[in-house]
PDB file of C-alpha atoms in Angstrom:
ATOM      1  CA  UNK O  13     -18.935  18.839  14.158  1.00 82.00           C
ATOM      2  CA  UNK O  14     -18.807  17.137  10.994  1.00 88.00           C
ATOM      3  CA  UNK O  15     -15.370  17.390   8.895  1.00 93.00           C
ATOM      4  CA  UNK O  16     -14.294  16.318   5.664  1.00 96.00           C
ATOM      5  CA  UNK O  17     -10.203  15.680   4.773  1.00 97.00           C
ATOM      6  CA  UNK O  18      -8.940  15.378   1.521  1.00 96.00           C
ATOM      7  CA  UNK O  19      -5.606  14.231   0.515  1.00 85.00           C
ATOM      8  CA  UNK O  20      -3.534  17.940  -0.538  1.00 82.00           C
ATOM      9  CA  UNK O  21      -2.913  18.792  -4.089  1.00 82.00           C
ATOM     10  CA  UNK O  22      -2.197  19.401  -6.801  1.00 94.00           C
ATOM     11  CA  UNK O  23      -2.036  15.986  -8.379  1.00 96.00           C
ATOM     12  CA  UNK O  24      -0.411  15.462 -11.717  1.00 97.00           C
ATOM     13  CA  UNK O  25      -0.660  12.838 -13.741  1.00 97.00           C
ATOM     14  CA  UNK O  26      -0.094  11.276 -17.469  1.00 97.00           C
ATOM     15  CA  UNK O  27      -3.189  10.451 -19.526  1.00 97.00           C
ATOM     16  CA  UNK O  28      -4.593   6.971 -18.836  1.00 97.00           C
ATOM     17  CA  UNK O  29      -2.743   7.096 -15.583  1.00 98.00           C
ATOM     18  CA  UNK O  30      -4.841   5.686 -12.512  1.00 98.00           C
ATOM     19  CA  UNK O  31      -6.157   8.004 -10.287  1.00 97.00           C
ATOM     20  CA  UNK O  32      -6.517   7.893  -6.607  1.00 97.00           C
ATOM     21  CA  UNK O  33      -7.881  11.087  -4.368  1.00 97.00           C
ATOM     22  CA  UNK O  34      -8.486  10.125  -1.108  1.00 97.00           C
ATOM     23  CA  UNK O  35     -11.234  11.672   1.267  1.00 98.00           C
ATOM     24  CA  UNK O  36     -11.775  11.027   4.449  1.00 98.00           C
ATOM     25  CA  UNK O  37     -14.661  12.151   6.931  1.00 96.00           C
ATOM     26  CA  UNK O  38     -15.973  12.943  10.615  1.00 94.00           C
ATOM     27  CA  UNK O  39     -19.979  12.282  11.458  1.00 90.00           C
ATOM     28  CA  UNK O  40     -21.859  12.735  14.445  1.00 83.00           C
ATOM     29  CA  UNK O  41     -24.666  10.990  12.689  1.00 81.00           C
ATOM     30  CA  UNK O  42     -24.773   8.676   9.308  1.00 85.00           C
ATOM     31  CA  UNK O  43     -23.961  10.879   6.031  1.00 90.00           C
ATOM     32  CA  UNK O  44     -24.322  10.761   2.792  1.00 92.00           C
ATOM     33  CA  UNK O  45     -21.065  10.894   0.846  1.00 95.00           C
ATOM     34  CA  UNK O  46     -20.454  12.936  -2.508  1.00 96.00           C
ATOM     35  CA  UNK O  47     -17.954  14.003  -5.143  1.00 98.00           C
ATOM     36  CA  UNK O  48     -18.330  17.089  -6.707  1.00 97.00           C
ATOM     37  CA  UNK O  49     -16.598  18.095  -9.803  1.00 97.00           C
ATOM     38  CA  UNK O  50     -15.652  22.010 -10.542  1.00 97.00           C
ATOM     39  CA  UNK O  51     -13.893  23.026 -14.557  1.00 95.00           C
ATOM     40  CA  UNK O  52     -12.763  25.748 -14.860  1.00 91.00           C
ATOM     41  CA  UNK O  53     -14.781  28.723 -14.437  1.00 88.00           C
ATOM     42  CA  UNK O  54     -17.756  26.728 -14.067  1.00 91.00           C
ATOM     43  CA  UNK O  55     -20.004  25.594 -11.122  1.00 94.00           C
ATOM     44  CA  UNK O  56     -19.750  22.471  -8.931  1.00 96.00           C
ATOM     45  CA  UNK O  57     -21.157  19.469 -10.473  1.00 96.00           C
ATOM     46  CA  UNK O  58     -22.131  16.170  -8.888  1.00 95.00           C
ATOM     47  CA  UNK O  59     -19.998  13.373  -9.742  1.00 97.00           C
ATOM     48  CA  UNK O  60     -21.340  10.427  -7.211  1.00 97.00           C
ATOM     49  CA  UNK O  61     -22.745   9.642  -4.273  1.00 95.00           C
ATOM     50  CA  UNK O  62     -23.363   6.902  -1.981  1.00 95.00           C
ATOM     51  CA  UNK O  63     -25.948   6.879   0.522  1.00 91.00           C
ATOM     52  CA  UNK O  64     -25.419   3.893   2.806  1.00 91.00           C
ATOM     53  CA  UNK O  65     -22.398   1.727   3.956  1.00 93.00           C
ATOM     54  CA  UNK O  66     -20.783  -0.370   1.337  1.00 96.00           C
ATOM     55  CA  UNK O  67     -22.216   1.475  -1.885  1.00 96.00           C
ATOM     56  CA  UNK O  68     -20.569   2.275  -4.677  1.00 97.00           C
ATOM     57  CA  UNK O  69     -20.714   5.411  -6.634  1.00 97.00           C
ATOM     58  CA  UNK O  70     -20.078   5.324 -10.626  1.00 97.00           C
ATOM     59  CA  UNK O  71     -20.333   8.032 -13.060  1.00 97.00           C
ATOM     60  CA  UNK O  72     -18.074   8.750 -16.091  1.00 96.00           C
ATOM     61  CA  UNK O  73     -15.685   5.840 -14.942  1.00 97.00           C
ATOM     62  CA  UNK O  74     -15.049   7.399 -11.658  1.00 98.00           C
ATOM     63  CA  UNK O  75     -15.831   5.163  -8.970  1.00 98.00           C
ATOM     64  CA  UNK O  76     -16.268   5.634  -4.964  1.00 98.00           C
ATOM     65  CA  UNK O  77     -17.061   3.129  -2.211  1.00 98.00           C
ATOM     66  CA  UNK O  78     -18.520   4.283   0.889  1.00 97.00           C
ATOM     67  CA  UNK O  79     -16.210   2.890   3.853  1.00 97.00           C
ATOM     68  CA  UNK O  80     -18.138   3.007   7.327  1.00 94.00           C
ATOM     69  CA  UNK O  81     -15.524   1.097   9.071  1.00 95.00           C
ATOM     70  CA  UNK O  82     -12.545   3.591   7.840  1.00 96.00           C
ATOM     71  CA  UNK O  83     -14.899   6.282   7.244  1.00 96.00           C
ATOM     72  CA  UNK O  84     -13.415   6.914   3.936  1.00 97.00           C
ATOM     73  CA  UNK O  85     -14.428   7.861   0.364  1.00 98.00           C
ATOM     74  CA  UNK O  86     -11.569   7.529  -1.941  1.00 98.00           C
ATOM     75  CA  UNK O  87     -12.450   8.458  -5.536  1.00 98.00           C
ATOM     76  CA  UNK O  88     -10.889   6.158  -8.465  1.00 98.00           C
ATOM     77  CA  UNK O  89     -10.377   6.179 -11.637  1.00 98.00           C
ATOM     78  CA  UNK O  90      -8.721   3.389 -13.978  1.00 97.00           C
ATOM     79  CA  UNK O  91      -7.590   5.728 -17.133  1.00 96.00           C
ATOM     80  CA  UNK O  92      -7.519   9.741 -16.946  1.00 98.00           C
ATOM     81  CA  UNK O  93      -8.587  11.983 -19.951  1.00 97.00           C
ATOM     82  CA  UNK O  94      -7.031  15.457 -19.801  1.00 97.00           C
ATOM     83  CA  UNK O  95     -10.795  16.318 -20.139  1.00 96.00           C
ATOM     84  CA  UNK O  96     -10.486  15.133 -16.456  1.00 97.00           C
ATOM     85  CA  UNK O  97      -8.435  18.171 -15.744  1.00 97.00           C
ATOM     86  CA  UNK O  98     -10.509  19.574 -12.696  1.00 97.00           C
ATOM     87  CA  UNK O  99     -10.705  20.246  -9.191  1.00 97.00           C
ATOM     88  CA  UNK O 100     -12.596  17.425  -7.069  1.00 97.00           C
ATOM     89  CA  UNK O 101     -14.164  18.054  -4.285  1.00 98.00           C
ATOM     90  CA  UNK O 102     -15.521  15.481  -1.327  1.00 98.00           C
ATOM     91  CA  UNK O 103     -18.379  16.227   0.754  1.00 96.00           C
ATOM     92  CA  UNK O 104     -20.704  15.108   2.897  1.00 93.00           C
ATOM     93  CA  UNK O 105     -24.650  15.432   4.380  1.00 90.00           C
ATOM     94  CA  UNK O 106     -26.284  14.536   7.231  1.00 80.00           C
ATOM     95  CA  UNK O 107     -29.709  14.013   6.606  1.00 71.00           C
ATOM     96  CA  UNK O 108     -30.968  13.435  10.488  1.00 67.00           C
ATOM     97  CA  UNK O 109     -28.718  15.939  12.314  1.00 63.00           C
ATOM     98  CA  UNK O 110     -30.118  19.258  12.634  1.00 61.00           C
ATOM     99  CA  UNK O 111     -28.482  21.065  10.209  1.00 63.00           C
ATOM    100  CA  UNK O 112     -30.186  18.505   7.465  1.00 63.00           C
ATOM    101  CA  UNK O 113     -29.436  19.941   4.217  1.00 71.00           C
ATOM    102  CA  UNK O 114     -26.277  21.245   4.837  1.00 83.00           C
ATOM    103  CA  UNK O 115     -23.296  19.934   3.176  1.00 89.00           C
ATOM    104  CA  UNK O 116     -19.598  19.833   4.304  1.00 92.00           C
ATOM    105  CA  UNK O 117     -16.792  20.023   1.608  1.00 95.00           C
ATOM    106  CA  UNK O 118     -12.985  19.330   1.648  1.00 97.00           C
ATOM    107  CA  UNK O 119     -10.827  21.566   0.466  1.00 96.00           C
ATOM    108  CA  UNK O 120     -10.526  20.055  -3.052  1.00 97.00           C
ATOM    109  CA  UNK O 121      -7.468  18.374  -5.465  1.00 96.00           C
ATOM    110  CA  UNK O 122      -6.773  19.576  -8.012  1.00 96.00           C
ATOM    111  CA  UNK O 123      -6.087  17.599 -11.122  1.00 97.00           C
ATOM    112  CA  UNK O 124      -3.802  18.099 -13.837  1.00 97.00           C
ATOM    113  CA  UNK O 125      -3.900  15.057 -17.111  1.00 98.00           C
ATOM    114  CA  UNK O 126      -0.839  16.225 -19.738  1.00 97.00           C
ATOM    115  CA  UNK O 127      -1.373  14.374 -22.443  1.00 95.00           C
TER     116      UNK O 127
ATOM    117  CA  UNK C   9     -33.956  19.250 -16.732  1.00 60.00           C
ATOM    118  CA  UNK C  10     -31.156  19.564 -14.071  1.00 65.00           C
ATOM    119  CA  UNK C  11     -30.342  22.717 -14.935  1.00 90.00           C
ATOM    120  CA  UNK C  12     -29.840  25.708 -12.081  1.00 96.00           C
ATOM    121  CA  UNK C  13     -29.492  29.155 -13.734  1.00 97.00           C
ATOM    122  CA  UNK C  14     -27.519  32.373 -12.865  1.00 97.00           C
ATOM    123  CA  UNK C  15     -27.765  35.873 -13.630  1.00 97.00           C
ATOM    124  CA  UNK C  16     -25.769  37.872 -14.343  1.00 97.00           C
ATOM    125  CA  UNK C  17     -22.312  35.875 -15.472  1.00 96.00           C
ATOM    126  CA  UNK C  18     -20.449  38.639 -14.513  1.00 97.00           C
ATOM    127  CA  UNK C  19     -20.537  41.809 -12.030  1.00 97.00           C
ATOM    128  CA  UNK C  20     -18.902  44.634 -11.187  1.00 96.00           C
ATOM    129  CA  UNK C  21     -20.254  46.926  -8.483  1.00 94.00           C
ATOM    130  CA  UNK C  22     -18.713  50.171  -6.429  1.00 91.00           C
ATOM    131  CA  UNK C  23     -18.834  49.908  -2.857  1.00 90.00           C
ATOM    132  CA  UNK C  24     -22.017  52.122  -2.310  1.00 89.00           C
ATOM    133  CA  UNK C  25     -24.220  50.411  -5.205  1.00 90.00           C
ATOM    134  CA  UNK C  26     -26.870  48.306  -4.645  1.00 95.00           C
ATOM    135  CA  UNK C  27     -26.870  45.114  -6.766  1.00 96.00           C
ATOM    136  CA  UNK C  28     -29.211  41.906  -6.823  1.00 97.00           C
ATOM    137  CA  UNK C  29     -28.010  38.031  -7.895  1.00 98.00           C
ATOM    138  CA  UNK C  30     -30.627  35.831  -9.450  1.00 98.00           C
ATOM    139  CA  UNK C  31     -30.567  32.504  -9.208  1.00 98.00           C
ATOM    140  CA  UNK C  32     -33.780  29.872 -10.687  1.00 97.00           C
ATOM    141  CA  UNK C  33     -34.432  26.039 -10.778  1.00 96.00           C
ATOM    142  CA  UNK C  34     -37.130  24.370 -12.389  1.00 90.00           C
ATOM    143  CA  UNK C  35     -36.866  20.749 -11.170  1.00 92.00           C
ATOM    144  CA  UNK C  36     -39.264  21.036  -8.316  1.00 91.00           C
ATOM    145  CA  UNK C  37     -36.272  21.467  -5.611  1.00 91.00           C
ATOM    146  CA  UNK C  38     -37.546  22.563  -2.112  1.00 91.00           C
ATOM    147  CA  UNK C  39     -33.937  23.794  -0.601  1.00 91.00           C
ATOM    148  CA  UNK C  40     -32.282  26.468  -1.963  1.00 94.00           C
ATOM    149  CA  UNK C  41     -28.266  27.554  -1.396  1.00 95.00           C
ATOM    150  CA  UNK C  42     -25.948  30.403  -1.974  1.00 97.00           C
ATOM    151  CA  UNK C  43     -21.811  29.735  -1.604  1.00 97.00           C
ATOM    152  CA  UNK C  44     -19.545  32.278  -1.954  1.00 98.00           C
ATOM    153  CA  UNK C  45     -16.232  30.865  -2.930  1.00 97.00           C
ATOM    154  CA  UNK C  46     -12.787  32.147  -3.312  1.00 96.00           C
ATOM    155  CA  UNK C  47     -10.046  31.156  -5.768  1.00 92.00           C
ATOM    156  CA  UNK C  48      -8.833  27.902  -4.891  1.00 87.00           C
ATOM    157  CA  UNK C  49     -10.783  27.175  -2.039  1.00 94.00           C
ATOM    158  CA  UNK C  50     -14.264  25.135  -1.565  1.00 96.00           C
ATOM    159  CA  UNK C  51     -17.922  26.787  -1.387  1.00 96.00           C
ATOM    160  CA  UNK C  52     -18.982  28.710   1.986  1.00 96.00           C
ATOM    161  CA  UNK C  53     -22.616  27.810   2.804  1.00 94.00           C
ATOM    162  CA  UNK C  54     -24.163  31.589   3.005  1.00 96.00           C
ATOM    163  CA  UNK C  55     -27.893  30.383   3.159  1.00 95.00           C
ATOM    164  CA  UNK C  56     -30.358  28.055   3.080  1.00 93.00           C
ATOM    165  CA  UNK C  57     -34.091  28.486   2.049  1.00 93.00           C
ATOM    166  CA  UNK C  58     -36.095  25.400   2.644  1.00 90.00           C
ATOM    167  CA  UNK C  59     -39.577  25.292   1.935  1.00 90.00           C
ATOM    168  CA  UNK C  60     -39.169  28.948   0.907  1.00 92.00           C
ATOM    169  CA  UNK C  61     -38.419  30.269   4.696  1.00 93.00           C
ATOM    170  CA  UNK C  62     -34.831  31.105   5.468  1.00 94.00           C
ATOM    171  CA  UNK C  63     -34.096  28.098   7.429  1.00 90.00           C
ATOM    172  CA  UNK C  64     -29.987  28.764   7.943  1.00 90.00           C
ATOM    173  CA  UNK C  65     -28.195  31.856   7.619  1.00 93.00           C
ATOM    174  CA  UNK C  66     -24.775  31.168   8.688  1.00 92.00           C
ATOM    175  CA  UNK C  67     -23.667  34.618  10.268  1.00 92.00           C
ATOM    176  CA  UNK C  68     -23.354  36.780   6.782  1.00 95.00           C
ATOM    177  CA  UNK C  69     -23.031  40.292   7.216  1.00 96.00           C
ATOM    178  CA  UNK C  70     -26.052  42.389   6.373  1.00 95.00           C
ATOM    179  CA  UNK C  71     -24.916  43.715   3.893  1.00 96.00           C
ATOM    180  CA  UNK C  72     -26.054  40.604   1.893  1.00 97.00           C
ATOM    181  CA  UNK C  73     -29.852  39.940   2.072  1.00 97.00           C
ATOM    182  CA  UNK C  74     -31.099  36.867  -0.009  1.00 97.00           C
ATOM    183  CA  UNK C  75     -34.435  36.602  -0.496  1.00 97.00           C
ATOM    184  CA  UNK C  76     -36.347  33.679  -1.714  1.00 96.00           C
ATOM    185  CA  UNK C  77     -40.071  34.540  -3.654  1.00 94.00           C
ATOM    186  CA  UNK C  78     -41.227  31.046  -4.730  1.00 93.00           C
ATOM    187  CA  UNK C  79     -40.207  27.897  -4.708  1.00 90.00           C
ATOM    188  CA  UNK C  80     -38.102  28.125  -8.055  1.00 95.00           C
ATOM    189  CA  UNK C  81     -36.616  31.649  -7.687  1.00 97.00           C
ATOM    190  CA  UNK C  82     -33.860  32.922  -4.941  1.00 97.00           C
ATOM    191  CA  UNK C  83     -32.456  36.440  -5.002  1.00 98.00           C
ATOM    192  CA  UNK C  84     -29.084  37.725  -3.202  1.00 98.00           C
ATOM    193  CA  UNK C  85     -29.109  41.523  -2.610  1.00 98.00           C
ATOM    194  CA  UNK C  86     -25.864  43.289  -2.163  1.00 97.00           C
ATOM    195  CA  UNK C  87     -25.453  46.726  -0.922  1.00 95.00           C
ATOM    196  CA  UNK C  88     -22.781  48.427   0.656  1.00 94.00           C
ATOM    197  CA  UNK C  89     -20.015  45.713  -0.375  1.00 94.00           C
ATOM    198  CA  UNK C  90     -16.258  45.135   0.493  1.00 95.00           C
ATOM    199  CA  UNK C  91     -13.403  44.666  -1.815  1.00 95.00           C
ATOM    200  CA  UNK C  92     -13.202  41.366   0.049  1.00 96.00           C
ATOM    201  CA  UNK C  93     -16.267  40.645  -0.963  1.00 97.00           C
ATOM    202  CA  UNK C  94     -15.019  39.924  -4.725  1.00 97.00           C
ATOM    203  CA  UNK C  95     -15.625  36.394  -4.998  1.00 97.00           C
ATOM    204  CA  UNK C  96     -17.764  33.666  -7.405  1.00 97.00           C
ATOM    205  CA  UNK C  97     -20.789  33.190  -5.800  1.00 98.00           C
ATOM    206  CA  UNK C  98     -23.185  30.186  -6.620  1.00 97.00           C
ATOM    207  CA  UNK C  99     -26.609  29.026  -6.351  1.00 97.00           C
ATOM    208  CA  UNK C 100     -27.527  25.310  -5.685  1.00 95.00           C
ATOM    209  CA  UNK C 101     -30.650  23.573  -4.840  1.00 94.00           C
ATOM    210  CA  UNK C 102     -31.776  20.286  -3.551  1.00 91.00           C
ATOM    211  CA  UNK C 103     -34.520  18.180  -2.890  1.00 85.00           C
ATOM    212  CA  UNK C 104     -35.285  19.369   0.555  1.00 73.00           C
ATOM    213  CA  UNK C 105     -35.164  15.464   1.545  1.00 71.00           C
ATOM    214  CA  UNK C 106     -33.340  12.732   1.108  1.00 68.00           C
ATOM    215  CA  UNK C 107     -29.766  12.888   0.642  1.00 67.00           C
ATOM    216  CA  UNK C 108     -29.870  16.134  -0.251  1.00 78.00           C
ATOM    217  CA  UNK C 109     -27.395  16.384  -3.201  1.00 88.00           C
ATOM    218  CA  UNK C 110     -27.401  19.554  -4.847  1.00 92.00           C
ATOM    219  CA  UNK C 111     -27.208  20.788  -8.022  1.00 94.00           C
ATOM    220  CA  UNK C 112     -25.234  23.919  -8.882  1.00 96.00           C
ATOM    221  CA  UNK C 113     -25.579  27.148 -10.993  1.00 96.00           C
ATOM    222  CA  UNK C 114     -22.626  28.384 -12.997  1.00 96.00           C
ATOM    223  CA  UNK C 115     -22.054  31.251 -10.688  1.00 97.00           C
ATOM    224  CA  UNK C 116     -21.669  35.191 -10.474  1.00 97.00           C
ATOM    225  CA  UNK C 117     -18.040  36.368 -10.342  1.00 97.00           C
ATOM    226  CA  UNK C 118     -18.652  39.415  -8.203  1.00 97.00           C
ATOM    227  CA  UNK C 119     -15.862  42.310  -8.142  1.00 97.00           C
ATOM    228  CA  UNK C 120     -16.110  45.235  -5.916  1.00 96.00           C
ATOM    229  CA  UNK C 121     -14.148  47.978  -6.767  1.00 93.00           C
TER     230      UNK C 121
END
């Protein structure tokens, strides 16, 4: 089945440090890739996505290429806020497999910024 | 307006009430989620309502019955519950096509005493 492997926690960093959480991912078929974002005591929210091979995802200066060949999905970003201060999670969908719709999620990273 | 809402924020419940979670979208999403998720840990897919027919129901016990009304509106009844069963649980919708992102609600911490 599919799987989804993120690199283990907790990561932290100084403010305007570069960030690097890597994801990696097992598909029968050809997924979509995502990166959710949960604060504290909230709900998930989606950070990017990439839908094909070679995109790049880009929201709030986070940034995530979609890596067929190394089936990876690393999120980046260039200078951390302790607003960043969050746990990210990777996950994936398979849009043709039969369980369309349903998404598979790492097991999250936390991240700490100190300012 | 990408908003999914919850009600209630909070709940507490004894083991022999009966309870119900609300959950509504109003951005035209066909596929409809609940998680339950415990501290520290990533969502567990519960169920999926697509097209407003329960379309994956991924072994809950029965004490949990989700219902879905219309296409905006999804409803978790809870009778009968577990300590264990103390968790955040969250509502999320999608499309129903495409890449099926989803979009979350804020969640129900649930405690069972």
């Amino acid at each position: 089945g599919d799987s989804v492997t993120q690199m283990e926690g907790p990561v932290t960093l100084s403010e305007e440090a570069f960030l690097t959480i890597n994801c990696t991912y097992t598909a029968t078929g050809y997924p979509s890739l995502f990166w959710y974002v949960q604060y504290p005591g909230e709900g998930l929210q989606l950070l990017l996505k990439a839908t094909k091979a070679d995109d790049k995802g880009s929201n709030k200066g986070f940034e995530a290429t979609y890596r067929k060949e190394t089936t990876s999905f690393h999120l980046e970003k260039g200078s951390v806020q302790v607003s960043d201060s969050a746990v990210y999670f990777c996950a994936l969908s398979d849009r043709y497999s039969v369980n369309a719709g349903k998404s598979t999620f790492g097991d999250g990273t936390t991240l700490t910024v100190k300012p | 307006d990408t908003e999914v809402t919850q009600t209630p924020k909070h709940l507490v419940m004894g083991m022999t009430n009966k309870k119900s979670l609300k959950c509504e979208q109003h951005m035209g999403h066909r596929a409809m989620y609940w998680y339950k998720q415990k501290a520290k840990k990533p969502p567990e897919l519960m169920f999926v309502y697509s097209y407003e027919k329960l379309s994956i129901n991924e072994s809950v016990p029965s004490r949990f019955s989700p219902e879905c009304p219309n296409s905006s509106l999804l409803n978790l009844h809870l009778h009968a519950l577990q300590p264990e069963d103390s968790a955040l649980y969250l509502c999320a919708s999608s499309s129903g096509t495409g890449n099926y992102e989803q979009y979350f609600g804020p969640g129900t911490r649930l405690t069972v005493t």
